PDB file of C-alpha atoms and ligand atoms in Angstrom:
ATOM      1  CA  MET A   1     144.833  55.391 105.063  1.00 92.00           C
ATOM      2  CA  ASN A   2     146.081  58.896 105.225  1.00 97.00           C
ATOM      3  CA  LEU A   3     149.662  58.485 105.878  1.00 97.00           C
ATOM      4  CA  ILE A   4     152.420  61.573 106.215  1.00 98.00           C
ATOM      5  CA  LEU A   5     156.509  59.913 106.131  1.00 98.00           C
ATOM      6  CA  LEU A   6     158.399  62.059 108.462  1.00 98.00           C
ATOM      7  CA  GLY A   7     161.727  62.261 108.359  1.00 96.00           C
ATOM      8  CA  PRO A   8     164.942  64.604 107.753  1.00 94.00           C
ATOM      9  CA  PRO A   9     166.391  65.790 104.408  1.00 89.00           C
ATOM     10  CA  GLY A  10     167.785  63.295 102.629  1.00 85.00           C
ATOM     11  CA  ILE A  11     166.406  60.350 104.053  1.00 91.00           C
ATOM     12  CA  GLY A  12     164.143  59.174 100.912  1.00 89.00           C
ATOM     13  CA  LYS A  13     160.987  59.933 101.906  1.00 93.00           C
ATOM     14  CA  GLY A  14     160.021  60.308  98.189  1.00 91.00           C
ATOM     15  CA  THR A  15     161.147  57.383  97.265  1.00 90.00           C
ATOM     16  CA  GLN A  16     158.933  55.473  99.853  1.00 95.00           C
ATOM     17  CA  ALA A  17     155.720  57.672  99.457  1.00 96.00           C
ATOM     18  CA  GLU A  18     156.435  56.812  95.485  1.00 94.00           C
ATOM     19  CA  ILE A  19     156.153  53.493  96.785  1.00 95.00           C
ATOM     20  CA  LEU A  20     152.317  53.659  99.254  1.00 96.00           C
ATOM     21  CA  SER A  21     151.198  56.204  96.948  1.00 97.00           C
ATOM     22  CA  ALA A  22     151.031  52.939  94.033  1.00 96.00           C
ATOM     23  CA  LYS A  23     150.805  50.107  96.472  1.00 94.00           C
ATOM     24  CA  PHE A  24     147.559  51.849  97.951  1.00 94.00           C
ATOM     25  CA  SER A  25     146.632  53.402  94.931  1.00 96.00           C
ATOM     26  CA  ILE A  26     146.604  56.944  96.834  1.00 97.00           C
ATOM     27  CA  PRO A  27     148.369  59.982  95.695  1.00 98.00           C
ATOM     28  CA  LYS A  28     151.584  61.285  97.490  1.00 97.00           C
ATOM     29  CA  ILE A  29     151.062  64.923  98.558  1.00 98.00           C
ATOM     30  CA  SER A  30     155.034  66.441  98.548  1.00 97.00           C
ATOM     31  CA  THR A  31     154.504  70.600  99.407  1.00 97.00           C
ATOM     32  CA  GLY A  32     158.257  70.460  98.446  1.00 95.00           C
ATOM     33  CA  ASP A  33     157.223  69.386  94.484  1.00 94.00           C
ATOM     34  CA  MET A  34     154.438  72.043  94.634  1.00 96.00           C
ATOM     35  CA  PHE A  35     156.541  74.405  95.647  1.00 96.00           C
ATOM     36  CA  ARG A  36     159.060  73.417  92.769  1.00 93.00           C
ATOM     37  CA  GLU A  37     155.992  73.093  90.340  1.00 93.00           C
ATOM     38  CA  GLU A  38     154.834  76.525  91.338  1.00 95.00           C
ATOM     39  CA  ILE A  39     158.608  78.236  90.082  1.00 94.00           C
ATOM     40  CA  LYS A  40     158.342  75.937  87.035  1.00 92.00           C
ATOM     41  CA  ARG A  41     155.371  78.082  86.180  1.00 95.00           C
ATOM     42  CA  LYS A  42     156.711  80.931  87.875  1.00 96.00           C
ATOM     43  CA  THR A  43     153.811  81.797  89.698  1.00 95.00           C
ATOM     44  CA  GLN A  44     153.548  84.980  92.468  1.00 94.00           C
ATOM     45  CA  LEU A  45     153.588  81.572  95.112  1.00 93.00           C
ATOM     46  CA  GLY A  46     155.959  80.091  93.298  1.00 95.00           C
ATOM     47  CA  GLN A  47     158.372  83.467  93.611  1.00 95.00           C
ATOM     48  CA  ASP A  48     157.299  84.159  97.103  1.00 94.00           C
ATOM     49  CA  ALA A  49     158.737  80.448  98.297  1.00 95.00           C
ATOM     50  CA  SER A  50     161.414  80.402  96.094  1.00 94.00           C
ATOM     51  CA  SER A  51     163.889  82.110  98.210  1.00 92.00           C
ATOM     52  CA  TYR A  52     163.221  80.426 101.524  1.00 95.00           C
ATOM     53  CA  MET A  53     164.357  76.880  99.408  1.00 93.00           C
ATOM     54  CA  GLN A  54     166.666  78.627  97.545  1.00 90.00           C
ATOM     55  CA  ARG A  55     168.210  79.211 101.560  1.00 89.00           C
ATOM     56  CA  GLY A  56     167.267  75.893 102.839  1.00 89.00           C
ATOM     57  CA  GLU A  57     164.848  77.374 105.270  1.00 94.00           C
ATOM     58  CA  LEU A  58     161.464  76.520 105.888  1.00 97.00           C
ATOM     59  CA  VAL A  59     158.633  78.892 103.534  1.00 97.00           C
ATOM     60  CA  PRO A  60     156.467  80.200 106.254  1.00 97.00           C
ATOM     61  CA  ASP A  61     153.572  78.272 107.448  1.00 97.00           C
ATOM     62  CA  SER A  62     150.399  80.576 106.226  1.00 96.00           C
ATOM     63  CA  ILE A  63     152.069  79.819 102.436  1.00 96.00           C
ATOM     64  CA  VAL A  64     152.344  75.835 103.465  1.00 97.00           C
ATOM     65  CA  MET A  65     148.897  75.822 104.981  1.00 97.00           C
ATOM     66  CA  ALA A  66     147.409  77.425 101.785  1.00 95.00           C
ATOM     67  CA  ILE A  67     148.109  75.277  99.097  1.00 96.00           C
ATOM     68  CA  ILE A  68     148.144  72.106 101.495  1.00 97.00           C
ATOM     69  CA  ARG A  69     144.263  72.641 101.674  1.00 96.00           C
ATOM     70  CA  LYS A  70     143.098  73.478  98.479  1.00 96.00           C
ATOM     71  CA  ARG A  71     144.908  70.122  97.533  1.00 97.00           C
ATOM     72  CA  LEU A  72     143.566  68.253  99.935  1.00 97.00           C
ATOM     73  CA  SER A  73     139.952  69.553  99.313  1.00 96.00           C
ATOM     74  CA  GLU A  74     141.188  67.656  96.113  1.00 96.00           C
ATOM     75  CA  SER A  75     138.415  64.221  95.650  1.00 96.00           C
ATOM     76  CA  ASP A  76     141.005  61.940  94.944  1.00 96.00           C
ATOM     77  CA  CYS A  77     142.033  62.198  98.308  1.00 96.00           C
ATOM     78  CA  ARG A  78     138.684  61.099  99.659  1.00 94.00           C
ATOM     79  CA  LYS A  79     140.680  57.826  99.604  1.00 92.00           C
ATOM     80  CA  GLY A  80     143.486  58.580 101.221  1.00 97.00           C
ATOM     81  CA  PHE A  81     147.121  59.995 100.693  1.00 98.00           C
ATOM     82  CA  VAL A  82     150.405  59.337 101.623  1.00 98.00           C
ATOM     83  CA  LEU A  83     152.242  63.230 103.266  1.00 98.00           C
ATOM     84  CA  ASP A  84     155.687  63.548 102.020  1.00 97.00           C
ATOM     85  CA  GLY A  85     157.374  66.980 103.950  1.00 97.00           C
ATOM     86  CA  PHE A  86     154.537  68.106 105.094  1.00 98.00           C
ATOM     87  CA  PRO A  87     153.788  68.832 108.011  1.00 98.00           C
ATOM     88  CA  ARG A  88     157.460  70.145 109.071  1.00 98.00           C
ATOM     89  CA  THR A  89     156.149  72.318 112.285  1.00 98.00           C
ATOM     90  CA  LEU A  90     154.090  71.836 115.088  1.00 98.00           C
ATOM     91  CA  ALA A  91     151.682  74.917 113.758  1.00 98.00           C
ATOM     92  CA  GLN A  92     151.400  72.889 110.725  1.00 98.00           C
ATOM     93  CA  ALA A  93     150.477  69.802 112.554  1.00 98.00           C
ATOM     94  CA  GLU A  94     147.833  71.328 114.605  1.00 98.00           C
ATOM     95  CA  ALA A  95     146.247  73.533 111.421  1.00 98.00           C
ATOM     96  CA  LEU A  96     146.472  69.611 110.045  1.00 98.00           C
ATOM     97  CA  GLU A  97     144.742  67.840 112.883  1.00 97.00           C
ATOM     98  CA  LYS A  98     141.878  70.696 112.155  1.00 97.00           C
ATOM     99  CA  ILE A  99     141.604  69.952 108.766  1.00 96.00           C
ATOM    100  CA  THR A 100     142.039  65.771 108.141  1.00 96.00           C
ATOM    101  CA  LYS A 101     142.763  62.706 110.543  1.00 95.00           C
ATOM    102  CA  ILE A 102     145.708  60.716 110.172  1.00 97.00           C
ATOM    103  CA  ASP A 103     146.051  57.174 110.491  1.00 94.00           C
ATOM    104  CA  LEU A 104     149.515  56.132 110.706  1.00 95.00           C
ATOM    105  CA  VAL A 105     153.155  58.671 110.591  1.00 97.00           C
ATOM    106  CA  LEU A 106     156.261  56.434 109.052  1.00 97.00           C
ATOM    107  CA  ASN A 107     159.008  57.785 110.839  1.00 97.00           C
ATOM    108  CA  LEU A 108     162.096  57.351 108.980  1.00 97.00           C
ATOM    109  CA  SER A 109     165.343  57.534 110.135  1.00 94.00           C
ATOM    110  CA  ALA A 110     168.964  57.624 109.726  1.00 91.00           C
ATOM    111  CA  SER A 111     173.036  59.095 110.875  1.00 89.00           C
ATOM    112  CA  LYS A 112     173.668  62.661 109.629  1.00 84.00           C
ATOM    113  CA  LYS A 113     176.623  61.111 107.760  1.00 85.00           C
ATOM    114  CA  GLU A 114     174.274  58.281 106.212  1.00 85.00           C
ATOM    115  CA  LEU A 115     172.162  61.634 104.883  1.00 85.00           C
ATOM    116  CA  ILE A 116     174.590  63.740 103.295  1.00 82.00           C
ATOM    117  CA  GLU A 117     176.726  60.851 101.556  1.00 80.00           C
ATOM    118  CA  ARG A 118     173.116  59.685 100.181  1.00 80.00           C
ATOM    119  CA  MET A 119     172.292  62.755  99.490  1.00 81.00           C
ATOM    120  CA  ALA A 120     175.262  64.393  97.434  1.00 81.00           C
ATOM    121  CA  GLY A 121     174.513  61.172  94.638  1.00 86.00           C
ATOM    122  CA  ARG A 122     171.260  61.846  94.103  1.00 88.00           C
ATOM    123  CA  LEU A 123     169.723  63.202  90.562  1.00 92.00           C
ATOM    124  CA  THR A 124     166.444  63.845  89.702  1.00 91.00           C
ATOM    125  CA  CYS A 125     164.575  63.784  86.771  1.00 94.00           C
ATOM    126  CA  LYS A 126     164.003  67.709  84.812  1.00 92.00           C
ATOM    127  CA  GLY A 127     161.001  65.957  83.006  1.00 92.00           C
ATOM    128  CA  CYS A 128     159.111  63.372  84.773  1.00 91.00           C
ATOM    129  CA  GLY A 129     160.471  63.714  88.573  1.00 87.00           C
ATOM    130  CA  GLN A 130     162.291  60.454  88.884  1.00 89.00           C
ATOM    131  CA  ILE A 131     164.593  59.741  91.712  1.00 87.00           C
ATOM    132  CA  TYR A 132     167.698  58.570  90.948  1.00 91.00           C
ATOM    133  CA  HIS A 133     171.269  57.614  93.124  1.00 88.00           C
ATOM    134  CA  LEU A 134     174.579  57.538  90.977  1.00 88.00           C
ATOM    135  CA  LYS A 135     175.499  54.786  93.907  1.00 84.00           C
ATOM    136  CA  HIS A 136     172.666  52.880  94.814  1.00 81.00           C
ATOM    137  CA  SER A 137     170.243  52.903  92.300  1.00 87.00           C
ATOM    138  CA  PRO A 138     171.779  55.014  88.631  1.00 93.00           C
ATOM    139  CA  PRO A 139     169.958  55.068  85.671  1.00 96.00           C
ATOM    140  CA  GLU A 140     170.970  52.737  82.336  1.00 97.00           C
ATOM    141  CA  LYS A 141     172.432  55.640  80.610  1.00 96.00           C
ATOM    142  CA  ARG A 142     174.265  58.303  82.387  1.00 94.00           C
ATOM    143  CA  GLY A 143     172.459  61.624  82.963  1.00 95.00           C
ATOM    144  CA  VAL A 144     169.269  60.269  81.244  1.00 97.00           C
ATOM    145  CA  CYS A 145     166.233  58.674  82.811  1.00 97.00           C
ATOM    146  CA  ASP A 146     164.899  55.073  82.171  1.00 97.00           C
ATOM    147  CA  SER A 147     161.620  56.595  82.069  1.00 95.00           C
ATOM    148  CA  CYS A 148     160.966  59.357  79.896  1.00 97.00           C
ATOM    149  CA  ARG A 149     164.467  60.321  78.711  1.00 97.00           C
ATOM    150  CA  GLY A 150     164.538  63.647  80.666  1.00 96.00           C
ATOM    151  CA  GLU A 151     167.352  65.060  81.598  1.00 97.00           C
ATOM    152  CA  LEU A 152     169.313  64.100  85.267  1.00 96.00           C
ATOM    153  CA  TYR A 153     170.094  67.652  87.429  1.00 93.00           C
ATOM    154  CA  GLN A 154     171.293  67.614  91.455  1.00 89.00           C
ATOM    155  CA  ARG A 155     168.889  70.082  92.975  1.00 84.00           C
ATOM    156  CA  GLU A 156     170.271  73.351  94.582  1.00 80.00           C
ATOM    157  CA  ASP A 157     168.978  72.423  98.136  1.00 76.00           C
ATOM    158  CA  GLN A 158     170.526  69.261  97.738  1.00 78.00           C
ATOM    159  CA  LYS A 159     174.331  70.403  96.997  1.00 79.00           C
ATOM    160  CA  ALA A 160     176.018  69.859 100.475  1.00 75.00           C
ATOM    161  CA  GLU A 161     176.080  73.514 102.171  1.00 78.00           C
ATOM    162  CA  VAL A 162     172.879  73.664 101.706  1.00 83.00           C
ATOM    163  CA  LEU A 163     171.284  70.421 103.270  1.00 83.00           C
ATOM    164  CA  THR A 164     173.689  71.401 106.385  1.00 85.00           C
ATOM    165  CA  LYS A 165     170.928  73.966 106.816  1.00 88.00           C
ATOM    166  CA  ARG A 166     168.185  72.419 106.152  1.00 90.00           C
ATOM    167  CA  ILE A 167     169.064  69.349 108.281  1.00 90.00           C
ATOM    168  CA  GLU A 168     169.742  72.022 110.774  1.00 93.00           C
ATOM    169  CA  VAL A 169     166.444  73.467 110.336  1.00 95.00           C
ATOM    170  CA  TYR A 170     164.667  70.031 110.535  1.00 96.00           C
ATOM    171  CA  GLU A 171     166.687  69.215 114.028  1.00 95.00           C
ATOM    172  CA  LYS A 172     165.149  72.474 115.519  1.00 97.00           C
ATOM    173  CA  GLN A 173     161.796  73.122 113.659  1.00 97.00           C
ATOM    174  CA  THR A 174     160.483  69.303 112.342  1.00 98.00           C
ATOM    175  CA  LYS A 175     162.013  67.100 115.063  1.00 97.00           C
ATOM    176  CA  PRO A 176     159.451  68.154 118.195  1.00 97.00           C
ATOM    177  CA  LEU A 177     156.935  66.017 115.936  1.00 98.00           C
ATOM    178  CA  ILE A 178     157.999  62.788 116.663  1.00 98.00           C
ATOM    179  CA  SER A 179     157.042  63.322 119.954  1.00 98.00           C
ATOM    180  CA  TYR A 180     153.829  64.913 118.723  1.00 98.00           C
ATOM    181  CA  TYR A 181     152.348  61.652 117.036  1.00 97.00           C
ATOM    182  CA  ARG A 182     154.472  59.459 119.221  1.00 96.00           C
ATOM    183  CA  ASN A 183     152.293  60.987 122.184  1.00 96.00           C
ATOM    184  CA  LYS A 184     149.203  60.061 120.478  1.00 95.00           C
ATOM    185  CA  GLY A 185     150.717  57.053 119.556  1.00 92.00           C
ATOM    186  CA  ILE A 186     150.152  56.930 115.917  1.00 94.00           C
ATOM    187  CA  LEU A 187     154.048  57.100 115.421  1.00 95.00           C
ATOM    188  CA  VAL A 188     155.920  54.134 114.066  1.00 94.00           C
ATOM    189  CA  ASP A 189     159.411  53.870 114.128  1.00 95.00           C
ATOM    190  CA  VAL A 190     161.599  52.582 110.574  1.00 96.00           C
ATOM    191  CA  ASP A 191     165.082  51.813 110.650  1.00 95.00           C
ATOM    192  CA  ALA A 192     165.985  54.162 106.958  1.00 94.00           C
ATOM    193  CA  ARG A 193     169.402  53.071 106.989  1.00 91.00           C
ATOM    194  CA  GLY A 194     171.283  51.312 103.542  1.00 85.00           C
ATOM    195  CA  SER A 195     169.720  50.602 100.015  1.00 84.00           C
ATOM    196  CA  SER A 196     165.529  51.869  99.038  1.00 85.00           C
ATOM    197  CA  ASP A 197     164.597  48.358  98.846  1.00 90.00           C
ATOM    198  CA  LYS A 198     165.721  47.346 102.139  1.00 93.00           C
ATOM    199  CA  VAL A 199     163.414  50.571 103.667  1.00 94.00           C
ATOM    200  CA  THR A 200     161.021  49.499 102.182  1.00 96.00           C
ATOM    201  CA  LYS A 201     160.877  46.080 103.521  1.00 96.00           C
ATOM    202  CA  ASN A 202     160.815  48.187 106.666  1.00 96.00           C
ATOM    203  CA  VAL A 203     158.206  50.612 105.775  1.00 96.00           C
ATOM    204  CA  GLU A 204     156.273  47.147 104.771  1.00 95.00           C
ATOM    205  CA  LYS A 205     156.864  45.638 108.438  1.00 94.00           C
ATOM    206  CA  ALA A 206     156.129  48.506 110.161  1.00 93.00           C
ATOM    207  CA  LEU A 207     152.635  48.861 108.439  1.00 92.00           C
ATOM    208  CA  GLY A 208     152.287  45.101 109.172  1.00 91.00           C
ATOM    209  CA  ALA A 209     152.678  45.995 111.962  1.00 88.00           C
ATOM    210  CA  PHE A 210     150.171  49.080 112.933  1.00 86.00           C
ATOM    211  CA  MET A 211     147.552  46.992 110.694  1.00 85.00           C
ATOM    212  CA  LYS A 212     147.734  43.878 112.685  1.00 87.00           C
ATOM    213  CA  ALA A 213     147.011  45.954 116.097  1.00 82.00           C
ATOM    214  CA  LYS A 214     144.551  47.689 114.290  1.00 79.00           C
ATOM    215  CA  THR A 215     143.093  45.208 113.422  1.00 83.00           C
ATOM    216  CA  ARG A 216     142.940  43.457 117.370  1.00 83.00           C
ATOM    217  CA  ARG A 217     142.029  46.664 118.808  1.00 78.00           C
ATOM    218  CA  GLU A 218     138.728  46.991 116.791  1.00 77.00           C
TER     219      GLU A 218
HETATM  220  P1  AMP B   1     161.239  68.820  99.881  1.00 58.59           P
HETATM  221  O1  AMP B   1     161.426  68.438  98.953  1.00 58.59           O
HETATM  222  O2  AMP B   1     160.235  68.386 101.049  1.00 58.59           O
HETATM  223  O3  AMP B   1     162.506  68.385 100.671  1.00 58.59           O
HETATM  224  O4  AMP B   1     161.276  70.606 100.352  1.00 58.59           O
HETATM  225  C1  AMP B   1     162.112  71.584  99.711  1.00 58.59           C
HETATM  226  C2  AMP B   1     161.765  72.715 100.020  1.00 58.59           C
HETATM  227  O5  AMP B   1     160.526  73.449 100.091  1.00 58.59           O
HETATM  228  C3  AMP B   1     162.095  72.667 101.784  1.00 58.59           C
HETATM  229  O6  AMP B   1     163.529  73.229 102.735  1.00 58.59           O
HETATM  230  C4  AMP B   1     161.405  73.979 102.362  1.00 58.59           C
HETATM  231  O7  AMP B   1     162.036  74.944 101.947  1.00 58.59           O
HETATM  232  C5  AMP B   1     160.077  73.992 101.187  1.00 58.59           C
HETATM  233  N1  AMP B   1     159.036  73.036 101.752  1.00 58.59           N
HETATM  234  C6  AMP B   1     158.360  72.053 101.379  1.00 58.59           C
HETATM  235  N2  AMP B   1     157.943  71.703 102.339  1.00 58.59           N
HETATM  236  C7  AMP B   1     157.240  72.162 103.353  1.00 58.59           C
HETATM  237  C8  AMP B   1     156.523  72.411 104.466  1.00 58.59           C
HETATM  238  N3  AMP B   1     155.981  71.701 105.072  1.00 58.59           N
HETATM  239  N4  AMP B   1     156.856  73.395 105.870  1.00 58.59           N
HETATM  240  C9  AMP B   1     157.898  74.057 104.818  1.00 58.59           C
HETATM  241  N5  AMP B   1     158.019  74.948 103.972  1.00 58.59           N
HETATM  242  C10 AMP B   1     158.657  73.662 102.919  1.00 58.59           C
END
């Protein structure tokens, strides 16, 4: 199953992608995580991506396509994958179509106010990348990851000013993908308001409906 999670920054794509990855035993592929990893390793690619990321802008398509093309050619992607944060532009979606077939796009949505509120409380583990929320899913011990005991921090690009810019970029460059995939008949809308458990239930419902329709068609 080749899945895409579409939605604005802060909607919780990463958390849901993690759950789908475990459920279907397929890799979660997050271009954002891949860039952060390159930055951590101080590679040229990381350096190239970092200034765009700090400003809340998109990394150029050519850089993104090079990294994703390589990742999708790895053997663990043969049985499927869940894409989180890719594609983000029409050019990326068109290029992706030439690489592989997408089965389903889950379009997560919520109000702008809710996004900013949610993002402002989000904490990420420096060690394993696990995501927490001060209010909705706090760690047992303040500032410490439950899984690996790593230090929790707030990502630079999740602070209010950069976040507003990222939402603007989403509206302009990524939102057109909703009608692009809807016109192909492979997009399902998911109500992503509320707790992540609630959103997971909505994702499961959407997936269930898609599977049923698929079986009927076959
Ligand atoms: P994310 O973790 O998915 O929110 O991504 C963090 C940042 O990485 C974004 O704000 C962009 O600067 C960059 N980025 C991640 N994925 C892409 C993509 N598919 N296209 C362009 N830039 C991206």
